[in-house]
Coordinates of C-alpha atoms and ligand atoms in Angstrom, one line a residue:
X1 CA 10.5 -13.5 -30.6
X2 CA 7.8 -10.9 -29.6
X3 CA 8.5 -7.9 -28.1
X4 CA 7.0 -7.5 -24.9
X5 CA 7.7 -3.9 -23.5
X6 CA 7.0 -3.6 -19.9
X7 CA 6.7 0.2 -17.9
X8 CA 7.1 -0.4 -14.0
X9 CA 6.7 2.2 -11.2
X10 CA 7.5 2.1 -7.9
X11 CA 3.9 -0.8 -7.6
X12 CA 6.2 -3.7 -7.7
X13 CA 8.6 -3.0 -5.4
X14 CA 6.1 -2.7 -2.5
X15 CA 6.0 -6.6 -1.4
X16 CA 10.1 -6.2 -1.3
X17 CA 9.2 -3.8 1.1
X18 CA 10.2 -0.7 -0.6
X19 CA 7.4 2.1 0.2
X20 CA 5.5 3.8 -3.1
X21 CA 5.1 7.7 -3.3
X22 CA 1.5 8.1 -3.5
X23 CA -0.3 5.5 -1.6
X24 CA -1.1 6.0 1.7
X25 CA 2.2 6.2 4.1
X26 CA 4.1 6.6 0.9
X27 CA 7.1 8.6 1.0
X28 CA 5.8 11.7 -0.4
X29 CA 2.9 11.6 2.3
X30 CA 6.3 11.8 4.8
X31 CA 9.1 14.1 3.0
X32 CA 8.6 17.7 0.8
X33 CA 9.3 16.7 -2.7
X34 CA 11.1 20.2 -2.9
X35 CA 13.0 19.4 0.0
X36 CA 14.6 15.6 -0.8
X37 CA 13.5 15.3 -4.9
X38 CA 14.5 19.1 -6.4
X39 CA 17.8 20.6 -7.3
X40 CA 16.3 23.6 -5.0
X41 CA 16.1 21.1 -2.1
X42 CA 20.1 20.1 -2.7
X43 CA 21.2 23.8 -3.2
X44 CA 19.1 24.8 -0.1
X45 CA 20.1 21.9 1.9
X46 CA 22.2 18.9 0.5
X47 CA 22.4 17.3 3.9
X48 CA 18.7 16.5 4.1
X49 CA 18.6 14.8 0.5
X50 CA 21.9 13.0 1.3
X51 CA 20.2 11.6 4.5
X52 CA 16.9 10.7 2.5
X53 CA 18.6 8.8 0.0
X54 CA 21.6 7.4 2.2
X55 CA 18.4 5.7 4.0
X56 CA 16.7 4.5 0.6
X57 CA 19.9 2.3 -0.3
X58 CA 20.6 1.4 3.4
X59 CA 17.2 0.0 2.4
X60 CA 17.8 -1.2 -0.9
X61 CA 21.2 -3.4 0.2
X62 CA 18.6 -5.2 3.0
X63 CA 15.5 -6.1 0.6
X64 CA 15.4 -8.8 -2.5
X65 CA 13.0 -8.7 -5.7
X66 CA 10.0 -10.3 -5.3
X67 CA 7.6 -12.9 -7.4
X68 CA 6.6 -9.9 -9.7
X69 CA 10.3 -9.1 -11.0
X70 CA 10.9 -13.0 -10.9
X71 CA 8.1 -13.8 -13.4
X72 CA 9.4 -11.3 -15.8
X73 CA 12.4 -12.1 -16.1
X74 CA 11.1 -15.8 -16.7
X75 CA 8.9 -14.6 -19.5
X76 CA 12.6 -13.6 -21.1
X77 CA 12.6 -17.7 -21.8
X78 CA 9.5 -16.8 -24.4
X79 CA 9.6 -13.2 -25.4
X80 CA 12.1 -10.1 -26.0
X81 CA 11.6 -8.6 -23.1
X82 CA 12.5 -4.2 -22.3
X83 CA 11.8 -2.8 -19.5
X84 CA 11.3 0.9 -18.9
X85 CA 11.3 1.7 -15.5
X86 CA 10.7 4.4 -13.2
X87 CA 12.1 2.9 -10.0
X88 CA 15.9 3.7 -9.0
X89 CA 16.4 0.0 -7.2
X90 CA 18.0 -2.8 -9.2
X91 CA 15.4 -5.3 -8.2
X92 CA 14.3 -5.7 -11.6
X93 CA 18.4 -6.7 -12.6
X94 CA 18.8 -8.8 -9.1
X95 CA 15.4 -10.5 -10.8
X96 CA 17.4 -11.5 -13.9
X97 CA 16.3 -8.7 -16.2
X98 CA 18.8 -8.4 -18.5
X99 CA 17.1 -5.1 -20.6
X100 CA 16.5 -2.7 -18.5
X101 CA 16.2 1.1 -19.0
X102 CA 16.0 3.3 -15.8
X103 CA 14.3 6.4 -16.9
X104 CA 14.7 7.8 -13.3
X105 CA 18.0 7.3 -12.2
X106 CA 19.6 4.7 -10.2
X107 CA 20.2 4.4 -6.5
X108 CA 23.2 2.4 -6.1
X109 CA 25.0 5.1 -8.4
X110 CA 26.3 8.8 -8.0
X111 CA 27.4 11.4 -10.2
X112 CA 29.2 14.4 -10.1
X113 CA 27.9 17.8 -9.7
X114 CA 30.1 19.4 -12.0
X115 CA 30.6 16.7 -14.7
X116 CA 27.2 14.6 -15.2
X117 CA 29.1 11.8 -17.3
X118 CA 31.3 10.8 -14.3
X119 CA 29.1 8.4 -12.7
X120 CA 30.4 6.1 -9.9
X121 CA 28.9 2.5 -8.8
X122 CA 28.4 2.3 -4.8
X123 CA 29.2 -0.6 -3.2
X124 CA 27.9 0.8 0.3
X125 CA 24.9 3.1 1.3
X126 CA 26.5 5.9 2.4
X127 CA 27.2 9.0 0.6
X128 CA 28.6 11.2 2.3
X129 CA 29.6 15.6 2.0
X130 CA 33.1 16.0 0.9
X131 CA 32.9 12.8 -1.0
X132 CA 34.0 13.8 -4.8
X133 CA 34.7 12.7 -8.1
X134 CA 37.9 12.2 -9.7
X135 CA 38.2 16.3 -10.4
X136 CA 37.5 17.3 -7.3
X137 CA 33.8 17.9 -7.3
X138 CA 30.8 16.8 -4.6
X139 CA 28.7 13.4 -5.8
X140 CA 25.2 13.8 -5.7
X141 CA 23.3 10.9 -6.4
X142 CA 22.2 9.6 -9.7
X143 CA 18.6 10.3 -9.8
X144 CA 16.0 12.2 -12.2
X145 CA 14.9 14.9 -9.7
X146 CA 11.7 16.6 -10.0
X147 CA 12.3 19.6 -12.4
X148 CA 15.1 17.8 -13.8
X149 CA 15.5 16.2 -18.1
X150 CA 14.9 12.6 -18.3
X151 CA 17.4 11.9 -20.7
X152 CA 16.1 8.4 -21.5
X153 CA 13.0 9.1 -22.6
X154 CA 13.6 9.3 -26.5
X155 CA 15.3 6.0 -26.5
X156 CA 12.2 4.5 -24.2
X157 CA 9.4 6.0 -26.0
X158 CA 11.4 4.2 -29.5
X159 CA 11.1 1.2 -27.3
X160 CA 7.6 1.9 -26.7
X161 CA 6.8 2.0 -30.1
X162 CA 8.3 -1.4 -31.3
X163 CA 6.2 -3.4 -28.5
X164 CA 4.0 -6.3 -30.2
X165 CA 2.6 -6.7 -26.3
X166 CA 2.7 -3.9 -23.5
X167 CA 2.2 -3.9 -20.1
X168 CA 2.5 -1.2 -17.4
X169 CA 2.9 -2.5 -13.6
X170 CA 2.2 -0.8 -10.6
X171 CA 2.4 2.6 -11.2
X172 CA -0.2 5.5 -10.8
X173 CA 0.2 7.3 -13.9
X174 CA 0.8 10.5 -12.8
X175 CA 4.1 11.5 -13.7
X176 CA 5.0 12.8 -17.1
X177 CA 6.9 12.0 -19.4
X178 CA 7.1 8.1 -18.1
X179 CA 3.6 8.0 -18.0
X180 CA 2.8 9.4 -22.1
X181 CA 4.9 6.5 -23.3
X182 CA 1.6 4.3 -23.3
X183 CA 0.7 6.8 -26.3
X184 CA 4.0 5.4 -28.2
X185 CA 2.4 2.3 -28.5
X186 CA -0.2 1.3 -31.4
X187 CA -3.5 1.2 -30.8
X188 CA -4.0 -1.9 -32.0
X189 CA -1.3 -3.7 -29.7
X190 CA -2.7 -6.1 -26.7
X191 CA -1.9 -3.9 -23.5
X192 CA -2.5 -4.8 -19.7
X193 CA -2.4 -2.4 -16.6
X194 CA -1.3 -4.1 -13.5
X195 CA -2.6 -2.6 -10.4
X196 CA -4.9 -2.7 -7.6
X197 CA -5.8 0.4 -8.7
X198 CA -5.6 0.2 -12.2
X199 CA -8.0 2.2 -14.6
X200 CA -9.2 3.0 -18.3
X201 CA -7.3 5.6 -19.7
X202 CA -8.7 7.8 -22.4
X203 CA -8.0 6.9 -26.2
X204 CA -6.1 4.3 -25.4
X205 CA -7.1 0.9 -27.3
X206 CA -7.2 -2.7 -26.1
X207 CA -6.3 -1.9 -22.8
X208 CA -7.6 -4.8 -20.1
X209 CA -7.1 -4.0 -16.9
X210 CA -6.1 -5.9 -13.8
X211 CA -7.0 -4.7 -10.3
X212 CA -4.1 -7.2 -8.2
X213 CA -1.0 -7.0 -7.2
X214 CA 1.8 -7.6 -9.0
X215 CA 2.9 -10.6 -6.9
X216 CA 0.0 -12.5 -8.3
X217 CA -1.0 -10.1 -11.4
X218 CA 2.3 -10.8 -13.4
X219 CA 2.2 -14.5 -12.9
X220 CA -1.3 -15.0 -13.7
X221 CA -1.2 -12.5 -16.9
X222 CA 2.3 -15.1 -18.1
X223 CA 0.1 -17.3 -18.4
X224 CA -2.2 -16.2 -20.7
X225 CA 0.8 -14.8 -22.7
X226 CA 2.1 -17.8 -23.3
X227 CA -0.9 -19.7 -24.4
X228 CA -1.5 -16.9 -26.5
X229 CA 2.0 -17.0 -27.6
Ligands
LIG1 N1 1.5 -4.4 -6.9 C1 1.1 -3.6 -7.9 N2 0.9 -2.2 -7.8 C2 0.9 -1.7 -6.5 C3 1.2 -2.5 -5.4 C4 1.5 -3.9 -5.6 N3 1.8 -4.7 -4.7 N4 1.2 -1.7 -4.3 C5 0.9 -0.5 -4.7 N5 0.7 -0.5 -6.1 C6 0.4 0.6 -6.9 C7 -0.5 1.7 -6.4 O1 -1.9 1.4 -6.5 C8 -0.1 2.9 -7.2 O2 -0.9 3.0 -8.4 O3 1.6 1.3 -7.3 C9 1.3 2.6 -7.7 C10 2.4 3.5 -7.0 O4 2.2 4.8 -7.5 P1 3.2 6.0 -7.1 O5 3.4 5.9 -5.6 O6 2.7 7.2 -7.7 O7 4.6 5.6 -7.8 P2 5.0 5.7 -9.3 O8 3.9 5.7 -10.2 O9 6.1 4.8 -9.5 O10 5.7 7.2 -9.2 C11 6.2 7.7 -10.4 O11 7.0 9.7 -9.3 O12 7.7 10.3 -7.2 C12 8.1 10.1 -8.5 O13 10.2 9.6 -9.5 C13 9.2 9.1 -8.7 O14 9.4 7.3 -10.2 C14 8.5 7.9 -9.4 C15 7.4 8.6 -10.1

């Protein structure tokens, strides 16, 4: 089967409901990144980024994937399908994904702030102070905050460079490292950017952009896989 490597930001979430970052009335438009999104925000004040993300997965437990994480995981039928993603929901799993790599963290899980390995499963949204690991220490949750290692990012960008096909879904391109994994793949791979605001990128090859959303982008684009296929 071919590979068909697939980088997602926070683009095809939006018709679950889920709010982007960047776009108007995204989150960052409403919260300091350095206040909710930095280890300075959680030594200054961990109450304030337990709160913002306490409300994300209050969020996360009420909203379901949508037709864009459905037709991926469909086109798992036809192809060997990774995706790298940057968002922290599980919309892309609840889909029937089966590979998926969260490069950002996940928001259904929490971690200890003295021993990174311990990470816990939540089966509830709320994380609360004085809630600790099994030595004792606070949980924070498990997320890539800004200023923070991606640990994933050698095995993704490995991924990367074994797709035969790569796409990139609803994501604006403006966070590194995520966003230089499109420079992992060979120049002479078919690639598609799906986005209402998609664009050309410089010195990358056979890229074909598609200005829609991913509700109607992914299906539409399976297609032509297939019969390509
Ligand atoms: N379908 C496809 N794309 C969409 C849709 C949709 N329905 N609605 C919005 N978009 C696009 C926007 O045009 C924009 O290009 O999704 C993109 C969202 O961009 P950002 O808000 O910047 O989100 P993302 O690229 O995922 O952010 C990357 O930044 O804030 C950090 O860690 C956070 O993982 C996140 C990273």
């Amino acid at each position: 089967m071919k590979k068909l490597v697939v980088l997602t930001g926070a683009g095809i979430s939006a018709e679950s409901g889920i709010s982007t970052f960047r776009d108007s009335d995204g989150l960052w438009e409403n919260h300091r990144i350095e206040d909710v999104a930095s280890p300075i925000g959680w030594e200054r004040d961990p109450e304030t980024v337990m709160k913002f993300y306490n409300l994300r997965r209050k969020q996360l437990f009420e909203v379901h994937p949508n037709e864009g994480h459905r037709a991926l995981a469909k086109l798992q039928d036809h192809f060997d399908v990774q995706i790298i993603t940057q968002n922290i929901d599980d919309l892309h799993e609840r889909a029937g994904s089966s590979n998926v790599l969260h490069l950002h963290g996940e928001l259904k899980k929490v971690r200890s702030t003295v021993h990174p390995e311990l990470i816990y499963t939540m089966d509830h949204w709320e994380l609360k102070m004085g809630d600790v690991c099994e030595k004792g220490h606070q949980l924070r949750p498990h997320i890539v905050w800004f200023g923070e290692a991606v640990p994933m990012i050698g095995i993704a960008a490995e991924i990367a460079e074994q797709a035969d096909i790569f796409m990139v879904v609803g994501t604006s391109m403006a966070v590194y490292p995520a966003a230089g994994l499109i420079g992992f793949v060979k120049q002479y791979i078919p690639k598609y950017y799906i986005d209402p605001k998609a664009f050309q990128m410089p010195g990358i090859a056979n890229l074909k952009t598609v200005n829609e959303k991913a509700g109607s982008g992914i299906p539409r684009l399976a297609k032509e896989l297939l019969k390509m296929n």
